[in-house]
Coordinates of C-alpha atoms and ligand atoms in Angstrom, one line a residue:
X8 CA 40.0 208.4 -50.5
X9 CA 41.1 211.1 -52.9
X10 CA 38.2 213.2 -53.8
X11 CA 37.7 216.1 -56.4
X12 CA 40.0 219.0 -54.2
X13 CA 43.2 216.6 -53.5
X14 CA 43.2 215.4 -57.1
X15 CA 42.7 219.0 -57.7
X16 CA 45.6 219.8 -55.3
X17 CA 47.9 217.0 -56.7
X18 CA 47.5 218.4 -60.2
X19 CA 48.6 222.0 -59.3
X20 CA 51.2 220.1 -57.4
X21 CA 53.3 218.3 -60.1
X22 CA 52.0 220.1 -63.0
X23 CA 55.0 223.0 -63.1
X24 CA 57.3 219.7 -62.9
X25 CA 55.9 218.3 -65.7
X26 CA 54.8 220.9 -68.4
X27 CA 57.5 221.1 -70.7
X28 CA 59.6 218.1 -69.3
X29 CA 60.2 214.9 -71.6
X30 CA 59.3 211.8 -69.9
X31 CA 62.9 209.6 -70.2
X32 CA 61.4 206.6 -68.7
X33 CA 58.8 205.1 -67.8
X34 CA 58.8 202.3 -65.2
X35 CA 55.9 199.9 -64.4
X36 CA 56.4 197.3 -61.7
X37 CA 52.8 196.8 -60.9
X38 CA 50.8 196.6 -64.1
X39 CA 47.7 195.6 -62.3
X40 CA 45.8 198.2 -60.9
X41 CA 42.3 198.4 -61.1
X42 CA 42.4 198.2 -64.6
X43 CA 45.9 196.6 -66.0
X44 CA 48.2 199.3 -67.4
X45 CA 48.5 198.9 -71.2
X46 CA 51.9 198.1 -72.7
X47 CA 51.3 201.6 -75.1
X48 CA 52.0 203.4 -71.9
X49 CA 55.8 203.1 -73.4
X50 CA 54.6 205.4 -75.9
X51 CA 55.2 208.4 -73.8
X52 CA 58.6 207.6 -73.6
X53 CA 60.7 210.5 -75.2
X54 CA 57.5 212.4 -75.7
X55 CA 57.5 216.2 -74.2
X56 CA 54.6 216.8 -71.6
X57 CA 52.0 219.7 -73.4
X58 CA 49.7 220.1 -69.9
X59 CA 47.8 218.9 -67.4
X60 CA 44.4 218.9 -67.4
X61 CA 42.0 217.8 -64.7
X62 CA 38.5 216.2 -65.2
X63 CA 35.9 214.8 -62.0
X64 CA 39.4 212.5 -60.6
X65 CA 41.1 212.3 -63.6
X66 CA 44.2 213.8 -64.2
X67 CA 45.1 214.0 -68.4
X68 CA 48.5 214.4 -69.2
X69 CA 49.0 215.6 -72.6
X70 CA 52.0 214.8 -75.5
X71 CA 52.0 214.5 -79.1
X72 CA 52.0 210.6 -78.9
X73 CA 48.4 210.5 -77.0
X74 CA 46.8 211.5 -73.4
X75 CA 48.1 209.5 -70.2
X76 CA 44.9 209.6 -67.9
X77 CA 45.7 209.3 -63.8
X78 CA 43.0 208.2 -61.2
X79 CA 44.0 208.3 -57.7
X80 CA 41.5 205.5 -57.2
X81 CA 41.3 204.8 -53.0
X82 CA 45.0 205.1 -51.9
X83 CA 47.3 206.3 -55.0
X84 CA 49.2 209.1 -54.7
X85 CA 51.5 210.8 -57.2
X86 CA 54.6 212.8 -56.1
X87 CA 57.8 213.9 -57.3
X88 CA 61.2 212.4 -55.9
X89 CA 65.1 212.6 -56.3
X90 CA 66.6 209.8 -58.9
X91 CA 68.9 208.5 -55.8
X92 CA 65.1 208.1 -53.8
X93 CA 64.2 204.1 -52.7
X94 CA 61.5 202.7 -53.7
X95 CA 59.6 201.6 -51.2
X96 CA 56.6 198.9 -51.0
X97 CA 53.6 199.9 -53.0
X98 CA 55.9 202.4 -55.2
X99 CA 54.2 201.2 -58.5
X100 CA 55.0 203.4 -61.9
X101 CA 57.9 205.3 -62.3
X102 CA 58.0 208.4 -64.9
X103 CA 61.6 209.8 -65.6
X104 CA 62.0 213.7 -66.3
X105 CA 64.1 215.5 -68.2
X106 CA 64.3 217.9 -65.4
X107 CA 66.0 214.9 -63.0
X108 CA 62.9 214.8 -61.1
X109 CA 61.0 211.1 -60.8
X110 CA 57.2 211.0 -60.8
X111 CA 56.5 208.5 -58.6
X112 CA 52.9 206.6 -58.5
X113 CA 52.3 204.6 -54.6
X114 CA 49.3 203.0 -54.2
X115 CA 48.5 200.2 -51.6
X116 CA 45.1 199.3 -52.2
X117 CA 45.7 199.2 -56.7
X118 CA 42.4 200.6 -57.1
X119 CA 44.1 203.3 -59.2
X120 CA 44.7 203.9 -62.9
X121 CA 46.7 204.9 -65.5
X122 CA 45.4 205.0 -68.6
X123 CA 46.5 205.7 -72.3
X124 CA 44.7 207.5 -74.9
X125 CA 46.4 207.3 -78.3
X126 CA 46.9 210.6 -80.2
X127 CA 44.0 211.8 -82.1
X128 CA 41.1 210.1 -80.2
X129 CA 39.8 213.0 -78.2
X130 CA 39.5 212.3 -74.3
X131 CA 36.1 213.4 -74.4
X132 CA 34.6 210.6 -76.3
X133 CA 36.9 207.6 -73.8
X134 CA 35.0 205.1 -71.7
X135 CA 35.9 206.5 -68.6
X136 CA 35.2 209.9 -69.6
X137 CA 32.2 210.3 -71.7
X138 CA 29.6 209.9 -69.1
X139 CA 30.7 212.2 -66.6
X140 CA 28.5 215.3 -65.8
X141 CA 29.3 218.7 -65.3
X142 CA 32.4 220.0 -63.6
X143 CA 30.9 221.4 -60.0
X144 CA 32.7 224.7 -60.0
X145 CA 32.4 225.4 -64.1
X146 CA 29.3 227.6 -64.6
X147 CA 27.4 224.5 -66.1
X148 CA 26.7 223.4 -63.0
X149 CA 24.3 225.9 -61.2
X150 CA 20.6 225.3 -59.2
X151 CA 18.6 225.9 -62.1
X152 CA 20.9 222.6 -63.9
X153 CA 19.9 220.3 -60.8
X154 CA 16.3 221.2 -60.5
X155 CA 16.3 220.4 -64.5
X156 CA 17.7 217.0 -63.9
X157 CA 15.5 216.1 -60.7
X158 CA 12.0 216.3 -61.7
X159 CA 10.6 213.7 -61.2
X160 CA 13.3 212.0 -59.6
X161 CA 12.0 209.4 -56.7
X162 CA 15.6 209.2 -55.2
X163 CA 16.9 211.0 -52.3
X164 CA 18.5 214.2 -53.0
X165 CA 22.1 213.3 -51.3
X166 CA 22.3 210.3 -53.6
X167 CA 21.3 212.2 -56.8
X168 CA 24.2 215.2 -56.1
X169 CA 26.7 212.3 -55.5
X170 CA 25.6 210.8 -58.7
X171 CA 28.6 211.7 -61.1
X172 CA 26.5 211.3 -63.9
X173 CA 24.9 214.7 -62.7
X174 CA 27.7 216.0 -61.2
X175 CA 30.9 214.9 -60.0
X176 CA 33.1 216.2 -57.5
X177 CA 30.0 215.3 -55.2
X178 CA 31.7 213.4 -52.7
X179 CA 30.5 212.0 -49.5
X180 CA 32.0 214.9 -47.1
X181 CA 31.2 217.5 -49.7
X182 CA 27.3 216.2 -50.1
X183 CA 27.1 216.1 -46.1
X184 CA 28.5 219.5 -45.4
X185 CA 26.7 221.1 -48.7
X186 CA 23.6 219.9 -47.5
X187 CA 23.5 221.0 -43.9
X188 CA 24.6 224.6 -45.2
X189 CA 21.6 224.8 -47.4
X190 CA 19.2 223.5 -44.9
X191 CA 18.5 220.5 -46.9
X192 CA 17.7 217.1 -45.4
X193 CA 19.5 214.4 -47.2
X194 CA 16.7 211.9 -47.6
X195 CA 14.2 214.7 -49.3
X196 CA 13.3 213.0 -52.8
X197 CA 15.0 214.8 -55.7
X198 CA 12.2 215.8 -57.5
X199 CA 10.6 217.5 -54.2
X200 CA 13.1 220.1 -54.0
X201 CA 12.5 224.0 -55.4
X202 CA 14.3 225.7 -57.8
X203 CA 15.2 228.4 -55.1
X204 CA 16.4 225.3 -52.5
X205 CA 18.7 223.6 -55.5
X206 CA 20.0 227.1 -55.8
X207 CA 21.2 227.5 -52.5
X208 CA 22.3 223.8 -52.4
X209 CA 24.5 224.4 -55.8
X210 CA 26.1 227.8 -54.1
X211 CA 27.5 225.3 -50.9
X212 CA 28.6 222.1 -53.2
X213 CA 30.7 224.9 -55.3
X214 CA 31.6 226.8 -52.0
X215 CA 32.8 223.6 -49.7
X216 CA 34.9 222.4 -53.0
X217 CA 36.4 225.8 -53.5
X218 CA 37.3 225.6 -49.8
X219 CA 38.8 222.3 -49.8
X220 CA 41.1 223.0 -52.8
X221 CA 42.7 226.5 -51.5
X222 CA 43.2 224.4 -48.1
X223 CA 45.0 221.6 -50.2
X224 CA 47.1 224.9 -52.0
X225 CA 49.0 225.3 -48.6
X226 CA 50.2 221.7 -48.8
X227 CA 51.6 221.9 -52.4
X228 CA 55.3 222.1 -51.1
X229 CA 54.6 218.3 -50.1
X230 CA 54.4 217.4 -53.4
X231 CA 58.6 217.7 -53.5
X232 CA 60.6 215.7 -51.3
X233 CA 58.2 215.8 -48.6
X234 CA 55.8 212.7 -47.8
X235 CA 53.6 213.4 -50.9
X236 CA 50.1 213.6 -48.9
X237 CA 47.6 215.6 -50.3
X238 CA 46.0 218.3 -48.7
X239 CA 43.0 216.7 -47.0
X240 CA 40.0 218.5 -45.7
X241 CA 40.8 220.0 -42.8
X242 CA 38.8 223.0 -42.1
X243 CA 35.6 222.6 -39.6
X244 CA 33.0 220.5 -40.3
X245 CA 29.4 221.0 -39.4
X246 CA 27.6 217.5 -40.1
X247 CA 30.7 215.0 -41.6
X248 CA 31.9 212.3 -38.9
X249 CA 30.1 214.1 -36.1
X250 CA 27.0 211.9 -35.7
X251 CA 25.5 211.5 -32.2
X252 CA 26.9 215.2 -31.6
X253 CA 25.7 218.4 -31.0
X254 CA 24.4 220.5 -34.2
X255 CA 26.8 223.4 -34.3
X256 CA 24.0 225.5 -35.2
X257 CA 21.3 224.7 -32.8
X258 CA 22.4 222.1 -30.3
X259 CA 20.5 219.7 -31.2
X260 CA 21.8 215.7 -31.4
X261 CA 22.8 215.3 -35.2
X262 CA 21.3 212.1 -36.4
X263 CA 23.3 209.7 -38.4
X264 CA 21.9 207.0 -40.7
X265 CA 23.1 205.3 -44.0
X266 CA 22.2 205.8 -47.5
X267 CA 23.2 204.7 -50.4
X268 CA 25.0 202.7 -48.2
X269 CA 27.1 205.8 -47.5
X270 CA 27.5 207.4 -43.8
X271 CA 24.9 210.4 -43.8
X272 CA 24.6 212.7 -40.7
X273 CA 22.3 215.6 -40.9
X274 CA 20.1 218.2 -38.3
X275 CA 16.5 217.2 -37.3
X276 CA 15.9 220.2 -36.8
X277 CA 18.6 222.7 -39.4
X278 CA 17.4 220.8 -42.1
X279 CA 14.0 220.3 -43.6
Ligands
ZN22 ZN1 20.8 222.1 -36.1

């Protein structure tokens, strides 16, 4: 599933195709995706790209007529191809550049989006937007934020940082790993945790992120001609996927359990 750094990735990808291009085109064979794409969407036709924006999964492209709004969802993927390129199965929206370039939307699963915001309703204020909490790596987003939001908070600490109501970006690998490095067991109720502990703990979930996105930057190239797969996260990990082994830290057997109905692996012993 795309999280926070290959949506990140993918923006920095096709955004210097885009920004300044006119979209031609635009193609939808598969109008139902997780939610249907809107016939307005046609509204971007002849309109010139302003910029790309990206907020939690979203990606926000920008013209004069209103905001197109991309989510990745489980499987999408956005890349840019050659006009001559076949379509192949799954190949579901279309977006034809000025520049000769195709943007190209694939997406087995359909849980993807795209969305249209029309001119003059800020992007802020949408459904899908509105709710969302701070951007991890924006300076809103520090330890002294979290313990604010947790007193008194019952639930366990993994399941409160994955909440993007509090923060997004959070995702499952990024929780694991953030929480090992700051010594934190995931089960630990929210509102239990210090100010000095949600400190730490804020420093990893910004530091694993940042790490995941410059590892995506190497894979940008892809996002022209080559098979359009994000950068995924491929640097070590200490906890993610490695239940039943060895703590890289102490040895110890790393214990594995659900929560939140979400595979959680953590250090008896590391993390407290
Ligand atoms: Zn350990």
């Amino acid at each position: 599933m795309p999280e926070l750094p290959e949506v990140e990735t993918t923006k920095r990808g096709i955004e210097p195709w885009l920004k300044g291009a006119t979209i031609e085109q635009v193609v939808v064979r598969q109008p139902q995706l997780r939610w249907p794409v809107v016939n307005e969407i046609q509204q971007l036709q002849g309109q010139v790209i302003q910029g790309l924006q990206r907020r939690a999964k979203y990606i926000l492209v920008a013209t004069d007529a209103g905001t197109a709004i991309w989510h990745l969802g489980m499987s999408g993927s956005l890349r840019l191809v050659e006009p001559n390129e076949d379509t192949r199965l799954h190949d579901h929206i279309d977006w034809q550049l000025s520049n000769g370039k195709i943007l190209r939307y694939h997406d087995p699963r359909r849980f993807g989006a795209l969305l249209w915001l029309p001119a003059g309703q800020a992007w802020q204020d949408s459904e899908y937007l509105a709710h969302l909490g701070p951007e991890p790596l924006s300076d809103a987003f520090d330890g002294d934020y979290l313990y604010q939001r947790s007193r008194g908070k019952k639930q366990a600490v993994k399941t409160f940082v994955m909440d993007g109501k509090v923060v997004v970006g959070a995702g499952n690998i990024y929780a694991n790993e953030a929480l090992f490095l700051a010594g934190i067991r995931p089960t630990t109720a929210a509102g239990r945790i210090s100010r000095v502990r949600y400190q730490r703990l804020a420093e990893h979930i910004k530091q694993v992120l940042a790490a995941a996105i410059e590892q995506g930057g190497t894979t940008l190239r892809d996002f022209v001609g080559g098979d359009g797969q994000p950068g995924y996260f491929a640097q070590q990990l200490y906890v993610y996927g490695r239940g039943g082994k060895p703590c890289r830290q102490c040895s110890q057997t790393l214990t594995e359990i659900r929560l939140g109905q979400r595979s959680t692996v953590y250090c008896q012993s590391c993390q407290r």
